[in-house]
Tab-separated table of C-alpha atoms in Angstrom:
chain	number	residue	atom	x	y	z
D	1	MET	CA	-172.702	132.632	64.365
D	2	THR	CA	-171.477	132.375	67.943
D	3	SER	CA	-173.559	130.553	70.517
D	4	PRO	CA	-174.271	132.730	73.574
D	5	ALA	CA	-174.072	129.713	75.876
D	6	THR	CA	-170.564	128.573	74.945
D	7	GLY	CA	-169.068	131.632	73.245
D	8	ARG	CA	-167.882	129.229	70.531
D	9	ARG	CA	-168.741	129.430	66.863
D	10	ARG	CA	-171.558	127.215	65.662
D	11	LEU	CA	-169.782	125.282	62.944
D	12	VAL	CA	-172.321	122.653	61.834
D	13	VAL	CA	-176.050	123.241	62.265
D	14	LEU	CA	-178.731	120.719	61.261
D	15	ASP	CA	-182.289	122.013	61.517
D	16	LYS	CA	-185.279	119.646	61.162
D	17	VAL	CA	-183.468	117.391	58.663
D	18	ASN	CA	-185.546	114.551	57.180
D	19	LYS	CA	-184.562	111.763	54.830
D	20	HIS	CA	-186.395	108.708	53.488
D	21	TYR	CA	-185.228	105.590	51.677
D	22	GLY	CA	-188.559	104.685	50.080
D	23	ALA	CA	-190.966	104.071	52.957
D	24	LEU	CA	-188.154	104.036	55.526
D	25	HIS	CA	-187.834	107.341	57.407
D	26	VAL	CA	-184.101	107.182	58.187
D	27	LEU	CA	-183.631	110.715	59.557
D	28	GLN	CA	-186.554	112.199	61.464
D	29	ASP	CA	-186.526	115.925	62.266
D	30	ILE	CA	-182.844	115.953	63.211
D	31	ASP	CA	-181.753	119.051	65.146
D	32	LEU	CA	-178.053	119.138	65.989
D	33	THR	CA	-175.537	121.925	66.504
D	34	ILE	CA	-171.792	121.283	66.691
D	35	HIS	CA	-169.508	124.043	67.942
D	36	GLU	CA	-165.974	124.815	66.863
D	37	GLY	CA	-163.483	122.550	68.619
D	38	GLU	CA	-166.184	120.148	69.824
D	39	VAL	CA	-165.894	116.374	69.490
D	40	VAL	CA	-169.318	114.766	69.043
D	41	VAL	CA	-169.614	110.974	68.931
D	42	LEU	CA	-172.731	109.433	67.362
D	43	ILE	CA	-173.635	106.053	68.767
D	44	GLY	CA	-176.623	103.746	68.584
D	45	PRO	CA	-177.777	100.404	67.203
D	46	SER	CA	-177.136	99.466	63.570
D	47	GLY	CA	-179.678	101.056	61.248
D	48	SER	CA	-180.323	103.982	63.591
D	49	GLY	CA	-179.286	106.574	60.971
D	50	LYS	CA	-175.843	107.513	62.352
D	51	SER	CA	-173.867	107.000	59.139
D	52	THR	CA	-176.612	108.573	57.024
D	53	LEU	CA	-176.549	111.641	59.272
D	54	CYS	CA	-172.763	111.857	59.025
D	55	ARG	CA	-172.881	111.588	55.236
D	56	THR	CA	-175.582	114.248	54.778
D	57	ILE	CA	-173.227	116.814	56.332
D	58	ASN	CA	-171.102	116.917	53.174
D	59	ARG	CA	-173.949	115.891	50.882
D	60	LEU	CA	-172.760	112.380	50.124
D	61	GLU	CA	-176.378	111.659	51.035
D	62	THR	CA	-179.183	114.002	50.007
D	63	TYR	CA	-182.058	114.903	52.331
D	64	GLU	CA	-185.597	116.018	51.583
D	65	THR	CA	-186.520	118.704	54.091
D	66	GLY	CA	-184.795	120.849	56.684
D	67	SER	CA	-181.472	122.646	56.384
D	68	ILE	CA	-177.782	122.098	57.052
D	69	SER	CA	-175.215	124.863	57.294
D	70	ILE	CA	-171.444	124.743	57.693
D	71	ASP	CA	-169.812	127.762	59.300
D	72	GLY	CA	-172.883	129.893	58.570
D	73	GLN	CA	-173.169	128.858	54.894
D	74	PRO	CA	-176.093	126.710	53.686
D	75	LEU	CA	-175.036	123.364	52.221
D	76	PRO	CA	-174.773	123.850	48.440
D	77	GLN	CA	-176.679	121.546	46.083
D	78	GLU	CA	-173.908	120.853	43.585
D	79	GLY	CA	-171.152	122.349	41.450
D	80	LYS	CA	-168.136	124.383	42.491
D	81	SER	CA	-169.596	125.619	45.761
D	82	LEU	CA	-170.212	122.010	46.859
D	83	ALA	CA	-166.639	121.069	45.915
D	84	LYS	CA	-165.383	124.005	47.993
D	85	LEU	CA	-167.495	122.940	50.949
D	86	ARG	CA	-166.216	119.379	50.693
D	87	ALA	CA	-162.689	120.749	50.861
D	88	ASP	CA	-163.606	122.307	54.226
D	89	VAL	CA	-165.190	119.113	55.552
D	90	GLY	CA	-162.735	116.226	55.875
D	91	MET	CA	-164.165	112.712	55.661
D	92	VAL	CA	-162.690	109.403	56.778
D	93	PHE	CA	-164.645	106.278	55.822
D	94	GLN	CA	-164.681	102.616	56.815
D	95	SER	CA	-162.759	101.843	53.632
D	96	PHE	CA	-159.646	103.919	53.176
D	97	ASN	CA	-160.346	105.021	49.581
D	98	LEU	CA	-156.679	105.683	48.820
D	99	PHE	CA	-155.528	105.799	45.192
D	100	ALA	CA	-153.789	102.455	44.690
D	101	HIS	CA	-151.543	103.674	41.849
D	102	LYS	CA	-150.193	106.673	43.781
D	103	THR	CA	-147.654	106.695	46.585
D	104	ILE	CA	-148.695	107.564	50.129
D	105	LEU	CA	-147.120	111.014	49.700
D	106	GLU	CA	-148.962	111.581	46.400
D	107	ASN	CA	-152.251	110.526	47.998
D	108	VAL	CA	-151.837	113.199	50.658
D	109	THR	CA	-150.590	116.014	48.364
D	110	LEU	CA	-153.148	115.562	45.571
D	111	GLY	CA	-155.973	117.581	47.203
D	112	PRO	CA	-153.870	120.525	48.421
D	113	ILE	CA	-152.233	120.905	44.980
D	114	LYS	CA	-155.380	120.392	42.865
D	115	VAL	CA	-158.032	122.018	45.079
D	116	ARG	CA	-156.161	124.458	47.288
D	117	GLY	CA	-153.615	125.494	44.624
D	118	MET	CA	-150.642	124.760	46.877
D	119	SER	CA	-147.199	124.432	45.316
D	120	LYS	CA	-145.801	120.908	45.095
D	121	SER	CA	-142.915	121.681	47.444
D	122	ASP	CA	-145.222	123.197	50.088
D	123	ALA	CA	-147.691	120.327	49.733
D	124	ASP	CA	-144.883	117.755	50.065
D	125	LYS	CA	-143.516	119.440	53.166
D	126	ARG	CA	-146.948	119.618	54.810
D	127	ALA	CA	-147.778	116.034	53.822
D	128	ARG	CA	-144.558	114.705	55.357
D	129	GLU	CA	-145.310	116.578	58.586
D	130	LEU	CA	-148.800	115.099	58.731
D	131	LEU	CA	-147.630	111.575	57.899
D	132	GLU	CA	-145.105	111.940	60.715
D	133	ARG	CA	-147.870	113.145	63.033
D	134	VAL	CA	-150.014	110.064	62.370
D	135	GLY	CA	-147.014	107.755	62.716
D	136	VAL	CA	-146.398	106.676	59.110
D	137	GLY	CA	-143.778	109.198	58.014
D	138	HIS	CA	-141.374	106.405	57.031
D	139	GLN	CA	-143.973	104.973	54.607
D	140	ALA	CA	-144.273	108.096	52.404
D	141	ASP	CA	-142.801	106.521	49.249
D	142	LYS	CA	-144.690	103.230	49.462
D	143	TYR	CA	-148.005	102.359	47.806
D	144	PRO	CA	-151.223	101.708	49.766
D	145	ALA	CA	-151.124	97.941	49.137
D	146	GLN	CA	-147.778	97.786	50.974
D	147	LEU	CA	-149.321	99.137	54.191
D	148	SER	CA	-151.490	97.474	56.820
D	149	GLY	CA	-155.135	98.498	57.172
D	150	GLY	CA	-154.355	100.530	60.260
D	151	GLN	CA	-151.549	102.377	58.473
D	152	GLN	CA	-153.776	103.039	55.450
D	153	GLN	CA	-156.485	104.503	57.664
D	154	ARG	CA	-153.930	106.777	59.335
D	155	VAL	CA	-152.850	107.936	55.852
D	156	ALA	CA	-156.521	108.640	55.076
D	157	ILE	CA	-156.673	110.835	58.200
D	158	ALA	CA	-153.491	112.677	57.132
D	159	ARG	CA	-154.968	113.164	53.660
D	160	SER	CA	-158.065	114.820	55.150
D	161	LEU	CA	-155.957	116.997	57.452
D	162	ALA	CA	-153.843	118.165	54.515
D	163	MET	CA	-156.866	120.097	53.240
D	164	ASP	CA	-156.913	122.069	56.496
D	165	PRO	CA	-160.610	121.288	57.069
D	166	LYS	CA	-162.907	123.180	59.443
D	167	VAL	CA	-164.515	119.943	60.571
D	168	MET	CA	-163.682	116.227	60.261
D	169	LEU	CA	-166.293	113.508	59.769
D	170	PHE	CA	-165.424	109.924	60.684
D	171	ASP	CA	-167.852	107.212	59.554
D	172	GLU	CA	-166.972	104.057	61.514
D	173	PRO	CA	-163.277	104.500	60.731
D	174	THR	CA	-162.169	101.353	62.578
D	175	SER	CA	-164.924	98.902	61.648
D	176	ALA	CA	-162.974	97.358	58.752
D	177	LEU	CA	-159.788	96.909	60.796
D	178	ASP	CA	-158.352	93.917	62.627
D	179	PRO	CA	-158.596	94.334	66.417
D	180	GLU	CA	-154.882	95.006	66.896
D	181	MET	CA	-155.010	97.894	64.421
D	182	ILE	CA	-158.041	99.626	65.929
D	183	ASN	CA	-156.177	101.285	68.787
D	184	GLU	CA	-153.466	102.780	66.582
D	185	VAL	CA	-156.182	104.623	64.624
D	186	LEU	CA	-158.153	105.599	67.746
D	187	ASP	CA	-154.943	106.951	69.314
D	188	VAL	CA	-154.437	109.274	66.323
D	189	MET	CA	-158.077	110.380	66.565
D	190	THR	CA	-157.739	111.007	70.311
D	191	GLU	CA	-154.676	113.206	69.705
D	192	LEU	CA	-156.603	115.046	67.013
D	193	ALA	CA	-159.483	115.642	69.432
D	194	LYS	CA	-157.055	117.007	72.042
D	195	SER	CA	-155.592	119.396	69.458
D	196	GLY	CA	-158.960	121.162	69.112
D	197	MET	CA	-160.167	119.743	65.797
D	198	THR	CA	-163.953	119.827	65.376
D	199	MET	CA	-164.959	116.178	64.914
D	200	ILE	CA	-168.136	114.216	64.284
D	201	VAL	CA	-167.472	110.514	64.794
D	202	VAL	CA	-169.739	107.530	64.129
D	203	THR	CA	-168.263	104.586	66.023
D	204	HIS	CA	-168.955	101.434	68.028
D	205	GLU	CA	-165.826	102.043	70.106
D	206	MET	CA	-167.253	103.071	73.475
D	207	GLY	CA	-163.819	103.516	75.038
D	208	PHE	CA	-163.053	106.210	72.468
D	209	ALA	CA	-166.434	107.869	73.098
D	210	ARG	CA	-165.696	107.987	76.835
D	211	ARG	CA	-162.151	109.226	76.394
D	212	ALA	CA	-162.381	111.729	73.554
D	213	ALA	CA	-165.951	112.997	73.197
D	214	ASP	CA	-167.246	116.291	74.539
D	215	ARG	CA	-170.742	115.039	73.809
D	216	VAL	CA	-172.324	111.688	73.047
D	217	VAL	CA	-175.370	111.722	70.763
D	218	PHE	CA	-177.428	108.532	70.978
D	219	MET	CA	-179.588	107.690	67.950
D	220	ALA	CA	-182.244	105.036	67.441
D	221	ASP	CA	-184.786	104.572	64.638
D	222	GLY	CA	-183.715	107.712	62.805
D	223	GLN	CA	-184.075	110.010	65.802
D	224	ILE	CA	-181.748	111.620	68.317
D	225	VAL	CA	-182.988	109.996	71.515
D	226	GLU	CA	-180.644	111.710	73.944
D	227	GLN	CA	-177.361	113.587	74.167
D	228	ALA	CA	-175.098	114.185	77.122
D	229	THR	CA	-171.489	114.288	78.239
D	230	PRO	CA	-169.824	110.851	78.112
D	231	GLU	CA	-169.793	110.704	81.921
D	232	GLU	CA	-173.537	111.407	82.166
D	233	PHE	CA	-174.476	109.157	79.269
D	234	PHE	CA	-172.516	106.072	80.290
D	235	THR	CA	-173.268	106.272	84.016
D	236	ASN	CA	-176.835	107.587	83.930
D	237	PRO	CA	-178.620	107.163	80.563
D	238	GLN	CA	-182.077	108.761	80.622
D	239	SER	CA	-184.027	106.795	78.002
D	240	GLU	CA	-185.039	103.140	78.008
D	241	ARG	CA	-183.537	102.780	74.501
D	242	ALA	CA	-180.139	103.976	75.705
D	243	LYS	CA	-180.257	101.811	78.846
D	244	ASP	CA	-181.116	98.786	76.719
D	245	PHE	CA	-178.335	99.570	74.194
D	246	LEU	CA	-175.693	100.081	76.890
D	247	GLY	CA	-176.871	96.983	78.747
D	248	LYS	CA	-176.245	94.899	75.627
D	249	ILE	CA	-172.860	96.291	74.696
D	250	LEU	CA	-171.213	96.969	78.031
D	251	THR	CA	-171.859	93.529	79.519
D	252	HIS	CA	-169.880	91.696	76.827
């Protein structure tokens, strides 16, 4: 489906999505459409539902009512169709989730060989290109434990890219990193955004949101409170919740 307003394909569509943890209503009637090539940054106080929302998009979290579709296809419940969808939706977490017993190169080639049916030589070639792109090409034959946290997270990004995903989800990808490593990961993500990758990013890094986002979506208490361009949001937030949130974080 192409949106008449932008002429761009609607890649991820959430329609009235609700989720509870017991009595806690963590996602409340979420409506959100992300277009091809758009970079959307989810921000808001802790516990606002940002990570849960991000994780429902590839069904790492279930939801009770509403619908989610990726590139026009409803989100499958389980089985092979869900595995196929997950191959199209790259995910980068707080923790790097690399296989400790495999080399960096093997970590990146595993998915393309196993899931996409790529030959080993093609997968190796592509993996080396991607590792080069994220700045760790020289580390290909090492094991994850031999790399810094920032390097491991850049490998995790390369591993997702190797699957040639339609959209990339980032769930607080820098929150487990030491301060000096944060920028090296954000720089890779900024380059990725410039290259036209569709991205949904949950982050506390406001500089990245300002620099790389097409749209900032502000969440609080399980709801989308407001959304705007970074310029509009950071200079002229409309809601009291957003003003309060920005007042707290931008003064420190």
